[in-house]
PDB file of C-alpha atoms in Angstrom:
ATOM      1  CA  MET A 288       0.000   0.000   0.000  1.00  0.00           C
ATOM      2  CA  VAL A 289       2.780   2.441   0.859  1.00  0.00           C
ATOM      3  CA  ILE A 290       4.610   1.551  -2.363  1.00  0.00           C
ATOM      4  CA  GLY A 291       1.622   2.348  -4.536  1.00  0.00           C
ATOM      5  CA  GLY A 292       1.128   5.626  -2.719  1.00  0.00           C
ATOM      6  CA  GLU A 293       4.663   6.928  -3.133  1.00  0.00           C
ATOM      7  CA  GLY A 294       3.648   8.861  -6.198  1.00  0.00           C
ATOM      8  CA  SER A 295       3.686   8.509  -9.941  1.00  0.00           C
ATOM      9  CA  ALA A 296       7.378   9.292 -10.318  1.00  0.00           C
ATOM     10  CA  SER A 297       9.373   7.996  -7.371  1.00  0.00           C
ATOM     11  CA  ARG A 298      13.087   7.657  -8.088  1.00  0.00           C
ATOM     12  CA  HIS A 299      13.649   4.943  -5.518  1.00  0.00           C
ATOM     13  CA  ILE A 300      10.931   2.325  -5.544  1.00  0.00           C
ATOM     14  CA  GLY A 301       9.747   1.227  -2.172  1.00  0.00           C
ATOM     15  CA  MET A 302      11.934   3.625  -0.154  1.00  0.00           C
ATOM     16  CA  LYS A 303       9.002   4.743   1.986  1.00  0.00           C
ATOM     17  CA  ALA A 304       7.797   1.150   2.277  1.00  0.00           C
ATOM     18  CA  ALA A 305      11.278   0.070   3.303  1.00  0.00           C
ATOM     19  CA  ASN A 306      11.297   2.658   6.094  1.00  0.00           C
ATOM     20  CA  VAL A 307       7.824   1.666   7.299  1.00  0.00           C
ATOM     21  CA  LEU A 308       8.602  -2.071   7.220  1.00  0.00           C
ATOM     22  CA  SER A 309      12.185  -1.675   8.507  1.00  0.00           C
ATOM     23  CA  ILE A 310      13.683  -3.557   5.551  1.00  0.00           C
ATOM     24  CA  THR A 311      15.971  -2.532   2.720  1.00  0.00           C
ATOM     25  CA  SER A 312      14.791  -1.027  -0.570  1.00  0.00           C
ATOM     26  CA  SER A 313      16.302  -3.975  -2.465  1.00  0.00           C
ATOM     27  CA  ALA A 314      14.222  -6.373  -0.363  1.00  0.00           C
ATOM     28  CA  VAL A 315      11.089  -4.389  -1.262  1.00  0.00           C
ATOM     29  CA  SER A 316      11.993  -4.573  -4.969  1.00  0.00           C
ATOM     30  CA  LYS A 317      12.408  -8.354  -4.758  1.00  0.00           C
ATOM     31  CA  ILE A 318       9.031  -8.724  -3.036  1.00  0.00           C
ATOM     32  CA  ILE A 319       7.374  -6.673  -5.767  1.00  0.00           C
ATOM     33  CA  THR A 320       9.036  -8.705  -8.509  1.00  0.00           C
ATOM     34  CA  ARG A 321       7.887 -11.999  -6.963  1.00  0.00           C
ATOM     35  CA  PHE A 322       4.381 -10.585  -6.523  1.00  0.00           C
ATOM     36  CA  GLU A 323       4.200  -9.495 -10.162  1.00  0.00           C
ATOM     37  CA  THR A 324       5.372 -12.960 -11.235  1.00  0.00           C
ATOM     38  CA  ASP A 325       2.671 -14.630  -9.149  1.00  0.00           C
ATOM     39  CA  LEU A 326      -0.008 -12.337 -10.576  1.00  0.00           C
ATOM     40  CA  GLY A 327       1.281 -12.504 -14.115  1.00  0.00           C
ATOM     41  CA  VAL A 328       0.793  -8.734 -14.373  1.00  0.00           C
ATOM     42  CA  ARG A 329       3.286  -5.869 -14.351  1.00  0.00           C
ATOM     43  CA  LEU A 330       2.310  -3.402 -11.597  1.00  0.00           C
ATOM     44  CA  PHE A 331       5.076  -0.854 -12.157  1.00  0.00           C
ATOM     45  CA  ASN A 332       6.838   0.601 -15.168  1.00  0.00           C
ATOM     46  CA  ARG A 333      10.499   1.072 -14.261  1.00  0.00           C
ATOM     47  CA  THR A 334      13.124   3.266 -15.863  1.00  0.00           C
ATOM     48  CA  THR A 335      16.565   4.255 -14.622  1.00  0.00           C
ATOM     49  CA  ARG A 336      15.176   7.572 -13.371  1.00  0.00           C
ATOM     50  CA  ALA A 337      11.590   6.948 -12.288  1.00  0.00           C
ATOM     51  CA  VAL A 338       8.968   4.377 -11.318  1.00  0.00           C
ATOM     52  CA  HIS A 339       5.311   4.613 -12.387  1.00  0.00           C
ATOM     53  CA  LEU A 340       2.253   2.543 -11.569  1.00  0.00           C
ATOM     54  CA  THR A 341       0.852   0.834 -14.624  1.00  0.00           C
ATOM     55  CA  SER A 342      -2.875   1.199 -15.280  1.00  0.00           C
ATOM     56  CA  GLU A 343      -3.324  -2.337 -13.926  1.00  0.00           C
ATOM     57  CA  GLY A 344      -1.195  -1.427 -10.900  1.00  0.00           C
ATOM     58  CA  ALA A 345      -3.205   1.720 -10.192  1.00  0.00           C
ATOM     59  CA  SER A 346      -6.487  -0.203 -10.425  1.00  0.00           C
ATOM     60  CA  PHE A 347      -5.136  -2.946  -8.155  1.00  0.00           C
ATOM     61  CA  PHE A 348      -3.925  -0.333  -5.657  1.00  0.00           C
ATOM     62  CA  GLU A 349      -7.390   1.249  -5.383  1.00  0.00           C
ATOM     63  CA  ARG A 350      -9.031  -2.153  -4.936  1.00  0.00           C
ATOM     64  CA  CYS A 351      -6.542  -3.029  -2.183  1.00  0.00           C
ATOM     65  CA  LYS A 352      -7.416   0.179  -0.341  1.00  0.00           C
ATOM     66  CA  GLU A 353     -11.101  -0.764  -0.509  1.00  0.00           C
ATOM     67  CA  VAL A 354     -10.367  -4.255   0.813  1.00  0.00           C
ATOM     68  CA  LEU A 355      -8.272  -2.944   3.720  1.00  0.00           C
ATOM     69  CA  ALA A 356     -10.970  -0.394   4.552  1.00  0.00           C
ATOM     70  CA  ALA A 357     -13.575  -3.161   4.616  1.00  0.00           C
ATOM     71  CA  ILE A 358     -11.391  -5.235   6.954  1.00  0.00           C
ATOM     72  CA  HIS A 359     -10.925  -2.276   9.325  1.00  0.00           C
ATOM     73  CA  ASP A 360     -14.646  -1.567   9.285  1.00  0.00           C
ATOM     74  CA  ALA A 361     -15.420  -5.220  10.041  1.00  0.00           C
ATOM     75  CA  GLU A 362     -12.999  -5.152  12.964  1.00  0.00           C
ATOM     76  CA  ASP A 363     -14.584  -1.971  14.304  1.00  0.00           C
ATOM     77  CA  ALA A 364     -18.081  -3.433  13.992  1.00  0.00           C
ATOM     78  CA  LEU A 365     -16.980  -6.541  15.878  1.00  0.00           C
ATOM     79  CA  ARG A 366     -15.463  -4.462  18.666  1.00  0.00           C
ATOM     80  CA  GLN A 367     -18.717  -2.544  19.046  1.00  0.00           C
ATOM     81  CA  THR A 368     -20.473  -5.710  20.164  1.00  0.00           C
ATOM     82  CA  THR A 369     -18.283  -5.867  23.274  1.00  0.00           C
ATOM     83  CA  GLY A 370     -19.705  -2.580  24.550  1.00  0.00           C
ATOM     84  CA  SER A 371     -16.300  -1.043  25.374  1.00  0.00           C
ATOM     85  CA  LEU A 372     -14.063   0.922  23.046  1.00  0.00           C
ATOM     86  CA  LYS A 373     -11.068  -1.003  21.782  1.00  0.00           C
ATOM     87  CA  GLY A 374      -8.606  -0.542  18.975  1.00  0.00           C
ATOM     88  CA  LYS A 375      -5.699   1.648  17.954  1.00  0.00           C
ATOM     89  CA  VAL A 376      -5.532   5.377  17.269  1.00  0.00           C
ATOM     90  CA  ARG A 377      -2.544   6.643  15.281  1.00  0.00           C
ATOM     91  CA  LEU A 378      -1.845  10.373  15.382  1.00  0.00           C
ATOM     92  CA  ALA A 379       0.737  12.754  13.952  1.00  0.00           C
ATOM     93  CA  MET A 380       1.200  16.341  15.092  1.00  0.00           C
ATOM     94  CA  PRO A 381       3.768  19.168  15.246  1.00  0.00           C
ATOM     95  CA  VAL A 382       6.345  18.647  17.982  1.00  0.00           C
ATOM     96  CA  GLY A 383       5.682  21.760  20.054  1.00  0.00           C
ATOM     97  CA  PHE A 384       1.913  21.694  19.703  1.00  0.00           C
ATOM     98  CA  GLY A 385       1.840  17.998  20.522  1.00  0.00           C
ATOM     99  CA  ARG A 386       3.995  18.366  23.607  1.00  0.00           C
ATOM    100  CA  HIS A 387       2.264  21.397  25.092  1.00  0.00           C
ATOM    101  CA  VAL A 388      -1.336  21.046  23.941  1.00  0.00           C
ATOM    102  CA  VAL A 389      -2.212  17.532  22.758  1.00  0.00           C
ATOM    103  CA  ALA A 390      -0.191  15.315  25.119  1.00  0.00           C
ATOM    104  CA  PRO A 391      -2.195  16.275  28.251  1.00  0.00           C
ATOM    105  CA  ALA A 392      -5.432  15.441  26.429  1.00  0.00           C
ATOM    106  CA  LEU A 393      -4.051  12.090  25.253  1.00  0.00           C
ATOM    107  CA  THR A 394      -3.029  11.223  28.800  1.00  0.00           C
ATOM    108  CA  SER A 395      -6.580  11.806  30.015  1.00  0.00           C
ATOM    109  CA  PHE A 396      -7.973   9.909  27.021  1.00  0.00           C
ATOM    110  CA  ALA A 397      -5.703   6.898  27.681  1.00  0.00           C
ATOM    111  CA  MET A 398      -6.778   6.739  31.315  1.00  0.00           C
ATOM    112  CA  HIS A 399     -10.453   6.882  30.333  1.00  0.00           C
ATOM    113  CA  TYR A 400     -10.154   4.239  27.596  1.00  0.00           C
ATOM    114  CA  PRO A 401      -7.637   1.625  28.804  1.00  0.00           C
ATOM    115  CA  ASP A 402      -8.358  -0.761  25.897  1.00  0.00           C
ATOM    116  CA  ILE A 403      -7.372   1.756  23.213  1.00  0.00           C
ATOM    117  CA  THR A 404      -3.751   1.813  22.079  1.00  0.00           C
ATOM    118  CA  ILE A 405      -2.374   5.246  21.180  1.00  0.00           C
ATOM    119  CA  GLU A 406       0.499   5.745  18.755  1.00  0.00           C
ATOM    120  CA  ALA A 407       1.460   9.418  18.511  1.00  0.00           C
ATOM    121  CA  GLU A 408       4.224  10.726  16.260  1.00  0.00           C
ATOM    122  CA  LEU A 409       5.473  14.190  17.132  1.00  0.00           C
ATOM    123  CA  THR A 410       7.005  15.521  13.940  1.00  0.00           C
ATOM    124  CA  ASP A 411       7.246  18.762  12.003  1.00  0.00           C
ATOM    125  CA  ARG A 412       7.370  17.017   8.627  1.00  0.00           C
ATOM    126  CA  VAL A 413       4.389  16.980   6.289  1.00  0.00           C
ATOM    127  CA  VAL A 414       2.430  13.753   6.872  1.00  0.00           C
ATOM    128  CA  ASP A 415       0.824  12.133   3.817  1.00  0.00           C
ATOM    129  CA  LEU A 416      -2.484  11.003   5.280  1.00  0.00           C
ATOM    130  CA  ALA A 417      -3.633   9.441   2.011  1.00  0.00           C
ATOM    131  CA  TYR A 418      -0.934   6.776   2.152  1.00  0.00           C
ATOM    132  CA  GLU A 419       0.629   6.695   5.620  1.00  0.00           C
ATOM    133  CA  PRO A 420      -0.901   4.626   8.444  1.00  0.00           C
ATOM    134  CA  VAL A 421      -2.153   7.659  10.377  1.00  0.00           C
ATOM    135  CA  ASP A 422      -5.737   8.102  11.567  1.00  0.00           C
ATOM    136  CA  ILE A 423      -5.538  11.725  12.709  1.00  0.00           C
ATOM    137  CA  ALA A 424      -3.057  14.394  11.643  1.00  0.00           C
ATOM    138  CA  ILE A 425      -2.983  17.742  13.410  1.00  0.00           C
ATOM    139  CA  VAL A 426      -1.711  20.462  11.097  1.00  0.00           C
ATOM    140  CA  ARG A 427      -1.158  24.190  11.355  1.00  0.00           C
ATOM    141  CA  GLY A 428      -3.205  25.805   8.601  1.00  0.00           C
ATOM    142  CA  SER A 429      -4.536  23.688   5.745  1.00  0.00           C
ATOM    143  CA  LEU A 430      -3.217  20.721   3.779  1.00  0.00           C
ATOM    144  CA  GLY A 431      -5.151  21.669   0.648  1.00  0.00           C
ATOM    145  CA  ASP A 432      -6.002  18.038  -0.163  1.00  0.00           C
ATOM    146  CA  ALA A 433      -9.564  17.376  -1.324  1.00  0.00           C
ATOM    147  CA  ARG A 434      -9.257  13.708  -0.324  1.00  0.00           C
ATOM    148  CA  LEU A 435      -9.097  14.661   3.357  1.00  0.00           C
ATOM    149  CA  VAL A 436     -11.727  15.792   5.821  1.00  0.00           C
ATOM    150  CA  ALA A 437     -10.705  18.695   8.067  1.00  0.00           C
ATOM    151  CA  LYS A 438     -12.159  19.748  11.394  1.00  0.00           C
ATOM    152  CA  ARG A 439     -11.032  22.939  13.107  1.00  0.00           C
ATOM    153  CA  LEU A 440      -9.338  22.082  16.378  1.00  0.00           C
ATOM    154  CA  CYS A 441      -8.281  25.378  17.932  1.00  0.00           C
ATOM    155  CA  GLU A 442      -6.531  28.655  17.239  1.00  0.00           C
ATOM    156  CA  LEU A 443      -3.296  29.891  18.761  1.00  0.00           C
ATOM    157  CA  GLN A 444      -2.174  33.487  18.910  1.00  0.00           C
ATOM    158  CA  PHE A 445       1.304  34.227  17.553  1.00  0.00           C
ATOM    159  CA  ILE A 446       3.130  37.295  18.823  1.00  0.00           C
ATOM    160  CA  ALA A 447       6.403  39.031  18.050  1.00  0.00           C
ATOM    161  CA  CYS A 448       8.410  39.532  21.217  1.00  0.00           C
ATOM    162  CA  ALA A 449      11.908  40.348  22.436  1.00  0.00           C
ATOM    163  CA  SER A 450      13.786  40.606  25.719  1.00  0.00           C
ATOM    164  CA  PRO A 451      13.912  43.931  27.591  1.00  0.00           C
ATOM    165  CA  GLU A 452      17.698  43.897  27.095  1.00  0.00           C
ATOM    166  CA  TYR A 453      17.361  43.658  23.312  1.00  0.00           C
ATOM    167  CA  ILE A 454      14.792  46.467  23.235  1.00  0.00           C
ATOM    168  CA  SER A 455      17.014  48.731  25.355  1.00  0.00           C
ATOM    169  CA  ARG A 456      19.883  48.223  22.885  1.00  0.00           C
ATOM    170  CA  HIS A 457      18.030  48.265  19.562  1.00  0.00           C
ATOM    171  CA  GLY A 458      14.730  50.002  20.221  1.00  0.00           C
ATOM    172  CA  GLU A 459      11.186  48.760  19.807  1.00  0.00           C
ATOM    173  CA  PRO A 460       9.638  48.222  16.362  1.00  0.00           C
ATOM    174  CA  ARG A 461       6.236  49.821  16.043  1.00  0.00           C
ATOM    175  CA  GLU A 462       5.112  48.281  12.762  1.00  0.00           C
ATOM    176  CA  PRO A 463       5.954  45.015  10.962  1.00  0.00           C
ATOM    177  CA  GLU A 464       7.880  46.958   8.332  1.00  0.00           C
ATOM    178  CA  ASP A 465      10.307  48.097  11.052  1.00  0.00           C
ATOM    179  CA  LEU A 466      11.561  44.530  11.446  1.00  0.00           C
ATOM    180  CA  VAL A 467      13.942  44.908   8.494  1.00  0.00           C
ATOM    181  CA  LYS A 468      16.097  47.043  10.811  1.00  0.00           C
ATOM    182  CA  HIS A 469      16.216  44.349  13.501  1.00  0.00           C
ATOM    183  CA  HIS A 470      17.674  40.916  14.188  1.00  0.00           C
ATOM    184  CA  CYS A 471      14.875  38.397  13.682  1.00  0.00           C
ATOM    185  CA  LEU A 472      15.081  34.795  14.880  1.00  0.00           C
ATOM    186  CA  ALA A 473      13.530  32.676  12.138  1.00  0.00           C
ATOM    187  CA  TYR A 474      12.154  29.142  12.192  1.00  0.00           C
ATOM    188  CA  MET A 475      13.651  26.555   9.836  1.00  0.00           C
ATOM    189  CA  GLY A 476      11.131  23.779   9.344  1.00  0.00           C
ATOM    190  CA  PRO A 477      11.757  20.395   7.680  1.00  0.00           C
ATOM    191  CA  GLN A 478      11.057  20.227   3.946  1.00  0.00           C
ATOM    192  CA  MET A 479      11.169  24.032   3.790  1.00  0.00           C
ATOM    193  CA  SER A 480      13.368  25.747   1.215  1.00  0.00           C
ATOM    194  CA  ARG A 481      13.263  29.020   3.175  1.00  0.00           C
ATOM    195  CA  TYR A 482      12.489  30.333   6.633  1.00  0.00           C
ATOM    196  CA  ARG A 483       8.879  30.333   7.764  1.00  0.00           C
ATOM    197  CA  GLU A 484       7.150  33.617   7.003  1.00  0.00           C
ATOM    198  CA  TRP A 485       5.745  35.707   9.806  1.00  0.00           C
ATOM    199  CA  THR A 486       2.034  36.489   9.611  1.00  0.00           C
ATOM    200  CA  PHE A 487       0.710  39.818  10.845  1.00  0.00           C
ATOM    201  CA  ALA A 488      -2.750  41.255  11.361  1.00  0.00           C
ATOM    202  CA  ARG A 489      -3.597  44.918  10.847  1.00  0.00           C
ATOM    203  CA  ASN A 490      -6.892  46.690  10.320  1.00  0.00           C
ATOM    204  CA  GLY A 491      -8.706  43.378  10.086  1.00  0.00           C
ATOM    205  CA  ARG A 492      -6.435  41.986   7.370  1.00  0.00           C
ATOM    206  CA  THR A 493      -3.479  39.578   7.472  1.00  0.00           C
ATOM    207  CA  PHE A 494      -0.267  39.642   5.471  1.00  0.00           C
ATOM    208  CA  ASN A 495       3.034  37.714   5.449  1.00  0.00           C
ATOM    209  CA  MET A 496       6.647  38.856   5.664  1.00  0.00           C
ATOM    210  CA  GLN A 497       9.868  36.935   5.042  1.00  0.00           C
ATOM    211  CA  VAL A 498      12.354  37.437   7.883  1.00  0.00           C
ATOM    212  CA  SER A 499      15.811  36.157   8.800  1.00  0.00           C
ATOM    213  CA  GLY A 500      18.680  37.013  11.080  1.00  0.00           C
ATOM    214  CA  ARG A 501      21.972  35.823  12.479  1.00  0.00           C
ATOM    215  CA  VAL A 502      20.375  32.957  14.428  1.00  0.00           C
ATOM    216  CA  ASN A 503      17.804  30.654  12.809  1.00  0.00           C
ATOM    217  CA  MET A 504      16.693  27.287  14.202  1.00  0.00           C
ATOM    218  CA  ASN A 505      14.265  24.438  13.667  1.00  0.00           C
ATOM    219  CA  SER A 506      13.143  24.394  17.301  1.00  0.00           C
ATOM    220  CA  ALA A 507      10.653  26.812  18.844  1.00  0.00           C
ATOM    221  CA  GLU A 508      12.031  26.061  22.315  1.00  0.00           C
ATOM    222  CA  SER A 509      15.536  27.011  21.166  1.00  0.00           C
ATOM    223  CA  LEU A 510      14.253  30.188  19.535  1.00  0.00           C
ATOM    224  CA  LEU A 511      12.574  31.065  22.834  1.00  0.00           C
ATOM    225  CA  GLU A 512      15.865  30.626  24.688  1.00  0.00           C
ATOM    226  CA  ALA A 513      17.699  32.744  22.098  1.00  0.00           C
ATOM    227  CA  ALA A 514      15.134  35.525  22.398  1.00  0.00           C
ATOM    228  CA  MET A 515      15.334  35.546  26.202  1.00  0.00           C
ATOM    229  CA  ALA A 516      19.129  35.770  25.862  1.00  0.00           C
ATOM    230  CA  GLY A 517      18.682  39.000  23.910  1.00  0.00           C
ATOM    231  CA  LEU A 518      19.723  37.728  20.468  1.00  0.00           C
ATOM    232  CA  GLY A 519      16.751  39.162  18.600  1.00  0.00           C
ATOM    233  CA  ILE A 520      13.022  39.336  17.972  1.00  0.00           C
ATOM    234  CA  VAL A 521      11.076  36.098  17.699  1.00  0.00           C
ATOM    235  CA  MET A 522       7.571  35.166  16.535  1.00  0.00           C
ATOM    236  CA  LEU A 523       6.163  32.566  18.920  1.00  0.00           C
ATOM    237  CA  SER A 524       2.788  31.103  19.731  1.00  0.00           C
ATOM    238  CA  ASN A 525       1.215  31.930  23.059  1.00  0.00           C
ATOM    239  CA  MET A 526       1.838  28.380  24.308  1.00  0.00           C
ATOM    240  CA  TYR A 527       5.578  29.148  24.248  1.00  0.00           C
ATOM    241  CA  ALA A 528       5.636  32.867  24.985  1.00  0.00           C
ATOM    242  CA  ALA A 529       3.028  33.190  27.752  1.00  0.00           C
ATOM    243  CA  GLU A 530       5.217  32.283  30.728  1.00  0.00           C
ATOM    244  CA  ALA A 531       8.181  34.339  29.474  1.00  0.00           C
ATOM    245  CA  VAL A 532       5.938  37.386  28.973  1.00  0.00           C
ATOM    246  CA  ARG A 533       4.365  36.980  32.421  1.00  0.00           C
ATOM    247  CA  SER A 534       7.806  36.794  34.063  1.00  0.00           C
ATOM    248  CA  ASN A 535       9.064  39.815  32.062  1.00  0.00           C
ATOM    249  CA  LYS A 536      11.763  37.786  30.332  1.00  0.00           C
ATOM    250  CA  LEU A 537      10.120  38.773  27.035  1.00  0.00           C
ATOM    251  CA  LYS A 538       8.035  41.753  26.032  1.00  0.00           C
ATOM    252  CA  SER A 539       5.190  41.552  23.538  1.00  0.00           C
ATOM    253  CA  LEU A 540       5.670  44.023  20.678  1.00  0.00           C
ATOM    254  CA  PRO A 541       4.478  46.682  20.241  1.00  0.00           C
ATOM    255  CA  ALA A 542       2.255  48.543  22.717  1.00  0.00           C
ATOM    256  CA  GLN A 543      -0.641  48.047  20.242  1.00  0.00           C
ATOM    257  CA  PRO A 544      -0.244  44.276  19.762  1.00  0.00           C
ATOM    258  CA  GLN A 545      -2.894  43.961  17.053  1.00  0.00           C
ATOM    259  CA  SER A 546      -0.369  45.044  14.389  1.00  0.00           C
ATOM    260  CA  LEU A 547       2.323  42.582  15.451  1.00  0.00           C
ATOM    261  CA  ALA A 548       0.138  39.603  16.258  1.00  0.00           C
ATOM    262  CA  ALA A 549      -1.783  37.023  14.282  1.00  0.00           C
ATOM    263  CA  HIS A 550      -3.739  33.840  14.852  1.00  0.00           C
ATOM    264  CA  ALA A 551      -2.930  30.472  13.313  1.00  0.00           C
ATOM    265  CA  PRO A 552      -5.636  27.803  13.127  1.00  0.00           C
ATOM    266  CA  PHE A 553      -4.853  24.164  13.839  1.00  0.00           C
ATOM    267  CA  HIS A 554      -6.931  21.485  12.124  1.00  0.00           C
ATOM    268  CA  ARG A 555      -7.277  17.763  12.623  1.00  0.00           C
ATOM    269  CA  PHE A 556      -7.458  15.759   9.408  1.00  0.00           C
ATOM    270  CA  PHE A 557      -8.503  12.214   8.614  1.00  0.00           C
ATOM    271  CA  GLY A 558      -8.598  10.422   5.286  1.00  0.00           C
ATOM    272  CA  THR A 559     -11.815   9.793   3.383  1.00  0.00           C
ATOM    273  CA  HIS A 560     -10.909   6.340   2.055  1.00  0.00           C
ATOM    274  CA  ARG A 561     -12.758   4.794   4.978  1.00  0.00           C
ATOM    275  CA  ALA A 562     -15.028   5.870   7.787  1.00  0.00           C
ATOM    276  CA  PRO A 563     -13.201   6.307  11.104  1.00  0.00           C
ATOM    277  CA  GLY A 564     -13.823   3.607  13.700  1.00  0.00           C
ATOM    278  CA  ARG A 565     -15.343   4.248  17.107  1.00  0.00           C
ATOM    279  CA  ALA A 566     -11.940   4.595  18.788  1.00  0.00           C
ATOM    280  CA  VAL A 567     -10.760   7.157  16.225  1.00  0.00           C
ATOM    281  CA  GLY A 568     -14.077   8.973  16.372  1.00  0.00           C
ATOM    282  CA  GLN A 569     -13.910   9.203  20.156  1.00  0.00           C
ATOM    283  CA  ALA A 570     -10.339  10.507  19.932  1.00  0.00           C
ATOM    284  CA  HIS A 571     -11.587  13.251  17.588  1.00  0.00           C
ATOM    285  CA  THR A 572     -14.288  14.180  20.081  1.00  0.00           C
ATOM    286  CA  ALA A 573     -11.863  14.229  23.002  1.00  0.00           C
ATOM    287  CA  LEU A 574      -9.410  16.457  21.143  1.00  0.00           C
ATOM    288  CA  ALA A 575     -12.127  18.874  20.088  1.00  0.00           C
ATOM    289  CA  SER A 576     -13.574  19.214  23.593  1.00  0.00           C
ATOM    290  CA  SER A 577     -10.249  19.716  25.366  1.00  0.00           C
ATOM    291  CA  GLN A 578      -8.073  21.735  22.979  1.00  0.00           C
ATOM    292  CA  THR A 579     -10.347  24.730  22.486  1.00  0.00           C
ATOM    293  CA  GLY A 580     -10.306  25.530  26.170  1.00  0.00           C
ATOM    294  CA  ARG A 581      -6.605  24.790  26.523  1.00  0.00           C
ATOM    295  CA  ALA A 582      -5.710  27.088  23.616  1.00  0.00           C
ATOM    296  CA  ARG A 583      -8.016  29.842  24.891  1.00  0.00           C
ATOM    297  CA  GLY A 584      -6.351  29.656  28.285  1.00  0.00           C
ATOM    298  CA  SER A 585      -2.949  30.143  26.701  1.00  0.00           C
ATOM    299  CA  VAL A 586      -4.165  33.192  24.821  1.00  0.00           C
ATOM    300  CA  ASN A 587      -5.716  34.726  27.914  1.00  0.00           C
ATOM    301  CA  SER A 588      -2.511  34.189  29.894  1.00  0.00           C
ATOM    302  CA  LEU A 589      -0.806  36.818  27.746  1.00  0.00           C
ATOM    303  CA  HIS A 590      -3.070  39.605  28.980  1.00  0.00           C
TER     304      HIS A 590
END
């Protein structure tokens, strides 16, 4: 299933499958070759530079997805007869958001449903829900994939802030355009060809700016530490910045925060190739009921 979902032009056949199954790519290729021999049908067209599903392979792949979905649905229906929720819920979420916001909810969920196994991957990479074995993916913003169903989870406020020491040395920017004169601490995410843009809100409208500085990292916690050390201005969500602002280690910029603040929505996605089972559905409900209040509390703690 993972092999067929790697795309229409993968240079290394089965690389994703090899990682998922913990075997080598050559072993995956041999399995595919034996499978094609048994079927008497070529599933992939191979060249030295790319691998493509044949029309027969694409049709077989879709049928296999339907069969697996039917098996999962049958398992879920059988579990329903026991009266208690059982099964496995597989989640993927950004590292910081998962650690600070989702993990407490999952702990409560696990205690309430002892027969449900939780597998949570905290990662900042883009998860391919259509082909990876993930039931729920929590994503900042939108994935833009029509095959997926999205439900709004919560909204976090992002603010630009700096240490009092930095402001005393370099002054305080009053508008987003003033940031070009300052040292900005940018976030370097995986699979990103440039630093993450900063989003600002002004007069009811949002706009993005590209920023960079002498120190750029792929960890929000490390950017927080750098900002508190006076190395520059950072854009952080309230879940990171709230405590530092309360303790005066960071100052929210500027005095009228509406121009240097924005909100980023977080969504939970699940694939449409099969209906979610009771365990997955209950996990969705638990996340929705707990995260809105948790996020709102983080926002309020800044004021």
